[in-house]
Each structure stands twice: as C-alpha cells, then as structure tokens.
Coordinates of C-alpha atoms in Angstrom, one line a residue:
X967 CA 136.0 -134.1 -27.5
X968 CA 135.4 -137.7 -28.5
X969 CA 135.5 -140.4 -25.9
X970 CA 139.1 -141.4 -26.8
X971 CA 140.6 -138.5 -26.0
X972 CA 138.4 -137.8 -23.0
X973 CA 139.4 -141.2 -21.7
X974 CA 143.1 -140.8 -22.5
X975 CA 143.1 -137.3 -20.8
X976 CA 141.8 -138.9 -17.4
X977 CA 144.5 -141.7 -17.4
X978 CA 147.0 -138.9 -17.0
X979 CA 145.8 -138.5 -13.6
X980 CA 147.3 -140.7 -10.7
X981 CA 144.4 -141.6 -8.5
X982 CA 145.4 -144.4 -6.4
X983 CA 143.7 -145.1 -3.4
X984 CA 145.3 -146.6 -0.5
X985 CA 144.1 -149.1 2.1
X986 CA 146.4 -147.9 4.9
X987 CA 145.1 -144.5 5.0
X988 CA 142.4 -143.5 7.3
X989 CA 141.5 -140.0 5.5
X990 CA 138.5 -139.4 2.9
X991 CA 139.7 -140.0 0.1
X992 CA 142.4 -141.9 1.2
X993 CA 144.6 -140.2 -1.3
X994 CA 145.3 -136.2 -1.7
X995 CA 145.9 -137.0 -5.3
X996 CA 142.1 -138.2 -6.2
X997 CA 141.2 -134.4 -5.2
X998 CA 143.3 -133.3 -8.0
X999 CA 141.1 -135.2 -10.5
X1000 CA 138.0 -134.5 -8.8
X1001 CA 138.8 -130.8 -9.1
X1002 CA 139.2 -131.1 -12.8
X1003 CA 136.0 -133.3 -13.2
X1004 CA 134.2 -130.7 -11.4
X1005 CA 135.3 -127.9 -13.9
X1006 CA 134.6 -130.1 -16.7
X1007 CA 130.9 -130.8 -16.0
X1008 CA 130.6 -127.1 -15.5
X1009 CA 132.0 -126.2 -18.6
X1010 CA 130.0 -129.0 -20.6
X1011 CA 126.8 -127.2 -19.1
X1012 CA 125.5 -129.6 -16.5
X1013 CA 123.5 -128.0 -13.7
X1014 CA 123.8 -128.5 -9.9
X1015 CA 127.4 -129.4 -10.1
X1016 CA 128.8 -129.6 -6.7
X1017 CA 131.8 -131.3 -4.9
X1018 CA 132.1 -132.2 -1.0
X1019 CA 134.8 -131.8 1.2
X1020 CA 135.5 -135.4 0.5
X1021 CA 135.5 -135.4 -3.3
X1022 CA 132.0 -136.5 -4.2
X1023 CA 130.9 -135.0 -7.4
X1024 CA 127.3 -134.7 -8.3
X1025 CA 125.7 -133.0 -11.0
X1026 CA 122.5 -132.9 -13.1
X1027 CA 121.5 -133.0 -17.0
X1028 CA 118.0 -131.3 -16.8
X1029 CA 114.9 -133.0 -17.9
X1030 CA 113.6 -131.9 -21.4
X1031 CA 110.5 -133.0 -21.3
X1032 CA 107.4 -131.8 -19.2
X1033 CA 106.3 -135.4 -18.6
X1034 CA 106.5 -137.0 -15.1
X1035 CA 109.8 -139.1 -15.6
X1036 CA 111.7 -141.1 -12.9
X1037 CA 115.0 -139.6 -11.9
X1038 CA 117.6 -142.0 -12.5
X1039 CA 121.5 -141.8 -11.8
X1040 CA 124.8 -143.1 -13.4
X1041 CA 127.7 -143.5 -11.3
X1042 CA 131.7 -144.2 -11.5
X1043 CA 134.5 -144.0 -9.2
X1044 CA 137.8 -142.2 -10.0
X1045 CA 140.4 -143.9 -7.9
X1046 CA 142.5 -146.7 -9.4
X1047 CA 143.5 -149.8 -7.6
X1048 CA 146.3 -149.9 -5.0
X1049 CA 147.4 -153.0 -6.5
X1050 CA 149.4 -151.6 -9.4
X1051 CA 151.1 -148.1 -10.1
X1052 CA 148.7 -145.2 -11.7
X1053 CA 151.2 -142.9 -12.4
X1054 CA 153.1 -141.8 -15.4
X1055 CA 150.7 -144.2 -17.4
X1056 CA 151.6 -144.2 -21.2
X1057 CA 148.6 -145.5 -23.0
X1058 CA 148.8 -146.4 -26.6
X1059 CA 146.1 -147.3 -29.3
X1060 CA 146.3 -150.6 -31.3
X1061 CA 144.6 -149.8 -34.5
X1062 CA 142.4 -152.6 -35.8
X1063 CA 143.6 -155.2 -33.7
X1064 CA 145.1 -158.7 -35.5
X1065 CA 144.4 -161.2 -33.0
X1066 CA 147.9 -161.6 -32.5
X1067 CA 150.3 -160.9 -29.8
X1068 CA 150.8 -157.1 -28.3
X1069 CA 154.1 -156.1 -27.3
X1070 CA 153.7 -153.5 -24.6
X1071 CA 157.4 -153.2 -24.1
X1072 CA 160.2 -154.9 -24.2
X1073 CA 159.8 -158.8 -22.8
X1074 CA 156.2 -157.7 -21.8
X1075 CA 153.8 -159.0 -24.0
X1076 CA 150.0 -159.3 -24.0
X1077 CA 149.1 -162.6 -25.6
X1078 CA 145.4 -164.1 -26.6
X1079 CA 147.1 -167.4 -25.5
X1080 CA 147.1 -166.0 -21.8
X1081 CA 144.4 -163.4 -22.1
X1082 CA 141.8 -165.1 -24.5
X1083 CA 139.8 -162.2 -23.8
X1084 CA 141.7 -160.3 -26.4
X1085 CA 140.4 -162.7 -29.3
X1086 CA 136.7 -161.2 -28.8
X1087 CA 138.1 -157.7 -29.8
X1088 CA 139.9 -158.8 -33.2
X1089 CA 139.3 -155.8 -35.6
X1090 CA 138.6 -153.1 -32.9
X1091 CA 141.0 -150.2 -31.7
X1092 CA 142.5 -151.3 -28.2
X1093 CA 143.9 -148.9 -25.8
X1094 CA 147.0 -150.8 -24.1
X1095 CA 149.4 -149.8 -21.1
X1096 CA 153.3 -149.7 -21.8
X1097 CA 153.3 -152.8 -19.4
X1098 CA 154.5 -150.9 -16.4
X1099 CA 151.4 -149.4 -15.1
X1100 CA 147.9 -150.1 -15.2
X1101 CA 145.6 -148.5 -17.5
X1102 CA 142.7 -147.0 -15.3
X1103 CA 139.6 -148.0 -17.4
X1104 CA 138.3 -149.1 -13.9
X1105 CA 136.9 -146.8 -13.8
X1106 CA 137.8 -143.8 -16.1
X1107 CA 136.3 -145.5 -18.9
X1108 CA 132.8 -145.6 -16.9
X1109 CA 133.2 -141.7 -16.2
X1110 CA 134.0 -141.0 -19.8
X1111 CA 131.4 -142.9 -21.2
X1112 CA 128.9 -141.0 -18.4
X1113 CA 130.1 -137.7 -19.3
X1114 CA 130.3 -138.3 -23.3
X1115 CA 126.7 -139.7 -22.7
X1116 CA 125.4 -136.5 -21.0
X1117 CA 126.9 -134.6 -23.8
X1118 CA 125.3 -136.1 -26.4
X1119 CA 121.9 -136.2 -24.5
X1120 CA 122.5 -132.4 -24.2
X1121 CA 123.1 -131.8 -28.0
X1122 CA 120.5 -134.0 -29.3
X1123 CA 117.1 -132.6 -27.7
X1124 CA 114.7 -134.5 -29.6
X1125 CA 115.7 -137.3 -27.5
X1126 CA 113.2 -136.7 -24.5
X1127 CA 114.5 -137.7 -21.0
X1128 CA 114.0 -136.9 -17.6
X1129 CA 116.5 -135.2 -14.8
X1130 CA 119.6 -137.3 -15.1
X1131 CA 121.6 -137.2 -11.9
X1132 CA 125.5 -138.3 -12.4
X1133 CA 128.1 -138.9 -9.5
X1134 CA 131.9 -139.8 -9.2
X1135 CA 133.4 -140.9 -6.1
X1136 CA 136.8 -141.8 -4.9
X1137 CA 138.1 -144.7 -2.9
X1138 CA 135.8 -147.6 -4.4
X1139 CA 138.9 -149.9 -5.0
X1140 CA 139.1 -150.0 -1.1
X1141 CA 135.6 -150.9 -0.5
X1142 CA 134.6 -147.2 0.7
X1143 CA 133.4 -145.4 -2.5
X1144 CA 129.9 -145.6 -1.3
X1145 CA 130.3 -144.9 2.6
X1146 CA 130.0 -140.9 2.5
X1147 CA 127.9 -141.0 -0.8
X1148 CA 124.7 -138.8 -0.3
X1149 CA 121.7 -141.0 -1.7
X1150 CA 119.5 -138.3 -0.4
X1151 CA 121.2 -135.6 -2.2
X1152 CA 121.9 -137.4 -5.2
X1153 CA 117.8 -137.8 -5.2
X1154 CA 117.2 -140.7 -7.5
X1155 CA 114.5 -143.6 -7.7
X1156 CA 117.2 -145.8 -9.1
X1157 CA 121.0 -145.6 -10.7
X1158 CA 123.5 -147.7 -12.4
X1159 CA 127.1 -147.7 -11.9
X1160 CA 129.1 -148.0 -15.2
X1161 CA 132.0 -150.0 -13.7
X1162 CA 131.6 -153.5 -15.2
X1163 CA 133.5 -155.3 -17.6
X1164 CA 133.7 -156.1 -21.2
X1165 CA 130.7 -155.5 -23.4
X1166 CA 127.2 -156.8 -22.5
X1167 CA 128.0 -157.2 -18.7
X1168 CA 125.2 -156.7 -16.5
X1169 CA 125.7 -157.5 -12.9
X1170 CA 123.2 -157.5 -10.0
X1171 CA 124.6 -160.1 -7.6
X1172 CA 127.9 -159.7 -6.1
X1173 CA 129.9 -161.0 -3.2
X1174 CA 129.3 -160.5 0.4
X1175 CA 132.3 -159.1 1.4
X1176 CA 134.6 -158.6 4.9
X1177 CA 138.2 -157.5 5.7
X1178 CA 140.1 -159.6 8.4
X1179 CA 143.4 -158.4 9.8
X1180 CA 145.1 -161.0 12.1
X1181 CA 147.5 -159.5 14.5
X1182 CA 150.2 -161.6 16.2
X1183 CA 152.6 -161.1 18.9
X1184 CA 156.0 -162.6 19.2
X1185 CA 159.0 -162.3 21.8
X1186 CA 162.0 -161.3 20.5
X1187 CA 165.4 -163.2 22.1
X1188 CA 168.9 -163.7 20.9
X1189 CA 168.5 -167.1 18.9
X1190 CA 171.5 -168.5 20.5
X1191 CA 169.5 -168.4 24.0
X1192 CA 166.0 -168.5 22.8
X1193 CA 165.0 -172.2 23.7
X1194 CA 161.7 -172.0 25.8
X1195 CA 161.5 -168.3 25.5
X1196 CA 161.3 -166.9 21.9
X1197 CA 158.2 -166.8 20.3
X1198 CA 158.6 -166.1 16.2
X1199 CA 155.6 -164.0 14.9
X1200 CA 156.9 -165.1 11.6
X1201 CA 156.3 -168.9 12.1
X1202 CA 153.1 -168.3 14.0
X1203 CA 152.0 -166.3 10.8
X1204 CA 152.9 -169.1 8.7
X1205 CA 151.0 -171.5 10.8
X1206 CA 147.9 -169.7 10.8
X1207 CA 148.0 -169.4 7.3
X1208 CA 148.4 -173.0 6.8
X1209 CA 144.9 -173.6 9.0
X1210 CA 142.6 -171.8 5.8
X1211 CA 141.7 -174.2 3.1
X1212 CA 144.2 -173.8 0.1
X1213 CA 141.4 -174.4 -2.3
X1214 CA 139.5 -171.8 -0.9
X1215 CA 141.5 -169.0 -2.7
X1216 CA 140.9 -166.6 -5.6
X1217 CA 143.1 -168.4 -7.8
X1218 CA 141.1 -172.0 -7.0
X1219 CA 137.6 -170.8 -7.4
X1220 CA 135.3 -169.2 -9.8
X1221 CA 131.6 -168.6 -10.5
X1222 CA 129.7 -168.6 -7.1
X1223 CA 132.7 -169.9 -4.9
X1224 CA 133.6 -167.9 -2.4
X1225 CA 137.7 -167.8 -0.9
X1226 CA 139.8 -166.3 1.6
X1227 CA 142.2 -164.1 0.0
X1228 CA 145.7 -163.2 1.6
X1229 CA 146.3 -159.4 0.5
X1230 CA 149.5 -159.0 2.6
X1231 CA 151.9 -160.0 5.2
X1232 CA 153.8 -157.5 7.3
X1233 CA 155.8 -159.6 9.7
X1234 CA 159.1 -159.9 12.3
X1235 CA 160.0 -161.7 15.1
X1236 CA 158.1 -159.8 17.2
X1237 CA 154.9 -158.5 15.6
X1238 CA 153.0 -160.0 12.2
X1239 CA 150.0 -158.6 10.4
X1240 CA 148.1 -160.8 7.9
X1241 CA 145.5 -159.0 5.7
X1242 CA 142.6 -160.8 4.5
X1243 CA 139.5 -160.2 2.2
X1244 CA 136.5 -162.7 2.9
X1245 CA 134.0 -163.1 0.3
X1246 CA 131.0 -165.3 -0.5
X1247 CA 127.9 -164.7 -2.6
X1248 CA 125.7 -166.8 0.0
X1249 CA 125.0 -164.7 2.9
X1250 CA 124.9 -168.1 5.3
X1251 CA 128.4 -169.0 4.0
X1252 CA 129.8 -165.7 4.4
X1253 CA 128.9 -165.9 8.0
X1254 CA 130.4 -169.6 8.1
X1255 CA 133.8 -168.2 6.9
X1256 CA 134.0 -165.4 9.4
X1257 CA 133.2 -167.6 12.0
X1258 CA 136.0 -169.9 11.0
X1259 CA 138.6 -167.3 10.9
X1260 CA 137.4 -166.7 14.6
X1261 CA 137.8 -170.2 15.3
X1262 CA 141.6 -170.2 14.2
X1263 CA 142.4 -167.4 16.1
X1264 CA 141.1 -169.4 19.2
X1265 CA 143.0 -172.4 18.6
X1266 CA 146.1 -170.2 18.1
X1267 CA 144.8 -168.3 21.4
X1268 CA 144.8 -171.6 23.2
X1269 CA 148.2 -173.0 21.7
X1270 CA 150.1 -169.6 22.1
X1271 CA 148.4 -167.3 24.9
X1272 CA 145.1 -165.2 24.7
X1273 CA 146.9 -162.1 23.6
X1274 CA 149.3 -163.5 21.3
X1275 CA 146.9 -163.4 18.2
X1276 CA 143.6 -161.7 17.8
X1277 CA 141.4 -160.8 15.0
X1278 CA 139.7 -157.4 13.6
X1279 CA 136.8 -158.6 11.1
X1280 CA 134.7 -155.7 9.6
X1281 CA 131.8 -156.1 6.9
X1282 CA 132.3 -154.2 4.2
X1283 CA 129.3 -154.9 1.6
X1284 CA 126.7 -157.2 1.1
X1285 CA 124.9 -159.1 -2.0
X1286 CA 122.9 -156.5 -3.9
X1287 CA 120.6 -158.9 -5.3
X1288 CA 118.8 -159.1 -2.1
X1289 CA 117.8 -155.2 -3.0
X1290 CA 117.4 -155.6 -6.8
X1291 CA 115.0 -158.8 -6.8
X1292 CA 111.9 -156.3 -5.7
X1293 CA 113.1 -153.9 -8.3
X1294 CA 113.6 -156.0 -11.4
X1295 CA 112.0 -152.8 -13.6
X1296 CA 115.6 -151.5 -13.3
X1297 CA 117.0 -154.7 -14.8
X1298 CA 114.2 -155.0 -17.5
X1299 CA 115.3 -151.2 -19.0
X1300 CA 118.9 -152.3 -19.3
X1301 CA 118.0 -155.5 -21.1
X1302 CA 115.8 -153.7 -23.4
X1303 CA 118.4 -150.8 -24.0
X1304 CA 121.3 -153.3 -24.7
X1305 CA 119.0 -155.3 -27.1
X1306 CA 118.0 -152.0 -29.2
X1307 CA 121.2 -150.9 -29.1
X1308 CA 122.5 -154.4 -30.6
X1309 CA 124.5 -155.6 -27.8
X1310 CA 123.9 -159.1 -26.3
X1311 CA 123.5 -159.1 -22.3
X1312 CA 125.7 -161.0 -20.2
X1313 CA 124.3 -161.6 -17.1
X1314 CA 126.8 -163.2 -14.3
X1315 CA 127.6 -162.9 -11.0
X1316 CA 130.2 -160.2 -9.8
X1317 CA 133.3 -162.0 -8.0
X1318 CA 133.7 -158.7 -6.4
X1319 CA 131.7 -155.6 -5.5
X1320 CA 130.9 -152.3 -6.7
X1321 CA 129.8 -149.3 -4.8
X1322 CA 126.2 -150.2 -6.1
X1323 CA 126.0 -153.1 -3.7
X1324 CA 126.5 -150.7 -0.8
X1325 CA 124.2 -148.2 -2.4
X1326 CA 121.7 -150.8 -3.1
X1327 CA 121.4 -151.2 0.9
X1328 CA 121.3 -147.6 1.3
X1329 CA 118.0 -147.4 -0.4
X1330 CA 119.4 -146.9 -4.1
X1331 CA 118.8 -149.8 -6.2
X1332 CA 121.9 -149.8 -8.5
X1333 CA 123.0 -152.7 -10.8
X1334 CA 126.3 -152.5 -12.6
X1335 CA 126.6 -152.1 -16.6
X1336 CA 129.8 -152.8 -18.5
X1337 CA 132.5 -150.0 -19.1
X1338 CA 134.5 -152.2 -21.3
X1339 CA 137.8 -152.4 -19.2
X1340 CA 139.5 -156.1 -19.3
X1341 CA 142.3 -157.6 -17.0
X1342 CA 141.7 -154.9 -14.4
X1343 CA 144.3 -153.9 -11.9
X1344 CA 147.6 -154.7 -13.7
X1345 CA 149.6 -153.6 -16.5
X1346 CA 147.8 -156.0 -19.4
X1347 CA 144.9 -153.9 -18.9
X1348 CA 143.1 -153.0 -22.0
X1349 CA 139.7 -151.2 -23.2
X1350 CA 138.3 -151.1 -26.9
X1351 CA 137.3 -148.0 -28.1
X1352 CA 134.2 -149.7 -29.6
X1353 CA 132.8 -150.9 -26.8
X1354 CA 133.3 -147.8 -24.8
X1355 CA 131.5 -146.0 -27.5
X1356 CA 128.7 -148.8 -27.3
X1357 CA 128.6 -148.2 -23.6
X1358 CA 127.8 -144.5 -24.4
X1359 CA 124.8 -145.5 -26.5
X1360 CA 123.5 -148.0 -23.8
X1361 CA 123.7 -145.1 -21.6
X1362 CA 121.3 -142.9 -23.6
X1363 CA 119.0 -145.5 -24.6
X1364 CA 118.2 -146.3 -20.9
X1365 CA 117.6 -142.4 -20.7
X1366 CA 115.1 -142.6 -23.2
X1367 CA 113.5 -145.6 -22.3
X1368 CA 112.9 -144.4 -18.7
X1369 CA 111.2 -141.3 -20.3
X1370 CA 108.6 -144.0 -21.5
X1371 CA 108.5 -145.9 -18.3
X1372 CA 105.4 -146.3 -16.5
X1373 CA 105.3 -147.5 -12.7

C-alpha cells in the first residue's frame, strides 16, 4: 500500500473529538479508527502492538543492529478538529496542480489569491476536500507517514536503526491528547510528533495555553415589568466581551503575539457561558493574561454581585522550548535529516500547541515535524502527496542518523 492509498483510507473514518465530553476518548467513534490502526500495525509486522482502554496505541519496530542505539519515538494523533465536520469526507486528487483556482464544489473555490500557500505546490498532486468537510491531514497525514516509514525500514534491512517506538492517540485537538500518554511505557529517550504543517516545518516553541469559561447568571422577568429587577445575562456577556482588548485576538496577531480567543457563546436571559482560550509564548505574559481575565471578572462582580459572574481557568500546556533547549541534539538530528533529504528547514514558533508540548514537560523531549497539511480545521484543507512522501524520507533518515548518534 502506498502512502496515498493509506491516507485516503484513513480519511474515511470520522474521528472528530468533542470539547463538551468528559469521557476518554471524548467520542466513541475515535475508538473505531483506533481499533483499525491496531490491527493494521499487527498486520504490518510491528512488535509490542497494544491499545489501552482509552485508545492510546503503542508499537515497536525492532532494532536491526547490535550497536547500543537510543530508542526514539514518532507520535501522531488521530482525532480531527471539532471546528468542522469530519464525517463523509470526499477527498479528491488534483494531479499536477497548475497554480490556479481549485473548484471544490459548486460555489466553493480554493484560490491562491486567498490561500497563497497553494503557490508553493505548483506541479504537485494535491489531495483536497469537496468543500463541505475538513480533510483530516491534521493528523492522519502524520499517521500515514509514520506507518509508511516503518514499513519501508522493515523492508530495507540495510538501513540500520535502533528500536523505534510509535504511538497514536486521541483528543489532541481538544488539548487532552497527552494527558493519558504513558511516557514510561513508551520508553524513549526522545520523540517527534509528526503534526506540523507544510514542507520543512520544524517547531520546538509553542504557546503557553489555558482555557477560560466565564459563567454569568441572570434574572429573568417579564420585560414589561423588568425595571430594577431583570438582569440580562446576554447583555452582561456582551459587556464582558467588550472588556477584552480587540487587538489581541487571533485575527489581529501573528508571530510571537499572544491572544484571547472567544470560542463560543451559550446564552439566554438567565444564564450565559463564554468559552475562551488564552495563548502566549512568553510565560510571564501568559500569567498576566490569566490575571487580566480574573480582574475583569472581579469588576463585573463589583458591579452586579459576587455570584453573578465567575471564571473557571485551567492551564492546558506550556512552551516546550523550556525543555528542548537542554536537549538540542534532538533538533540537530532533524536538521541534518532534512538537509540530507533535500528539505529546507523552516524553524518557527507554533501558534498553537501539540501533544509534544505536554510530553516534553512529562520528561520526553518531543519537537514537532511537518506532516504536510495546510489550512487545517476547515474545508480548504489540503495536503501534497509529494510532501507526505518527503516526510516519510525524513522519518527514515532520522532513524538512520540516530543509529550513529553518540551521546
């Protein structure tokens, strides 16, 4: 099976995760794909294949050298974003992309004028959606690349490597992917998530991240007799939103700039809930952002009553750079692998997070490497077949170079 066939098959599984769920994984349908992946790894001849009750899958490609070599790992997540439907995906291959508009379906066009990333892939074969769902390259492209690389190494015994561990997990898209990851069982000196974007992306800086839910209580009274009695939770929600800086949102920031992002509003007269995420690369500024949310809540409490507005703020993950800096050999190997594979590295901070951030703080240094997907979490998502193939080359080269690594 080539990587295109493998990836296209993966897209047929609906694995959307849910922020509203308390279960692990957050949706039962993720387990359907997990069970398939477990069987696939067994059929491909990998060792130590297991899946726990929460859908975390682990497997090993055994070493083919007697030399003492570090055990390294490759990790991808199999859930897709709650932001866009992942059901009934109808992928299509655009052969030899000519650089023009791509009609996904009637009235839905992916154009380089709106998505200039397309221009880097002229002449390549692009897998696109039909404009009604996401594609799922985030992160099924990463899974396909890892499995394909393990199969290639299995069939090329002349390329010496140590034990290589792989793992696939649920719920990364809701910030929970690494929470139940068993680092001790994984047993690696270091690992890589194949969860980055376009060709050459290498990331070992990411946002510090927290979630914030603002709960607002109102008092419902007939509007004809509401003077001095009604407290409209809808209006208080709008007031709170207006307290946050309008120029510190995702659509107004870039690079190392952090933000407050309003994910959703659930509101009526009596109750309102505002769901935010808070992001910043700088740890001190991150703490200041959380404090500012609390300050806004206190101001609302002083105005409307202590029990009328409350906040539930939870840290999600931290900037992995803090843990990667003392282990820069992990990055040096990737840079050399990319160079030998003819890939120009693009080292940039992640304006987001990966499971590798949490895993790094669990004691497993884990930077992020490109998987090829572009325009994640929406119907304009695409992936280049040639970039996926190049990712497979980089994985195998990392394994080969690690066999020559001397601590």
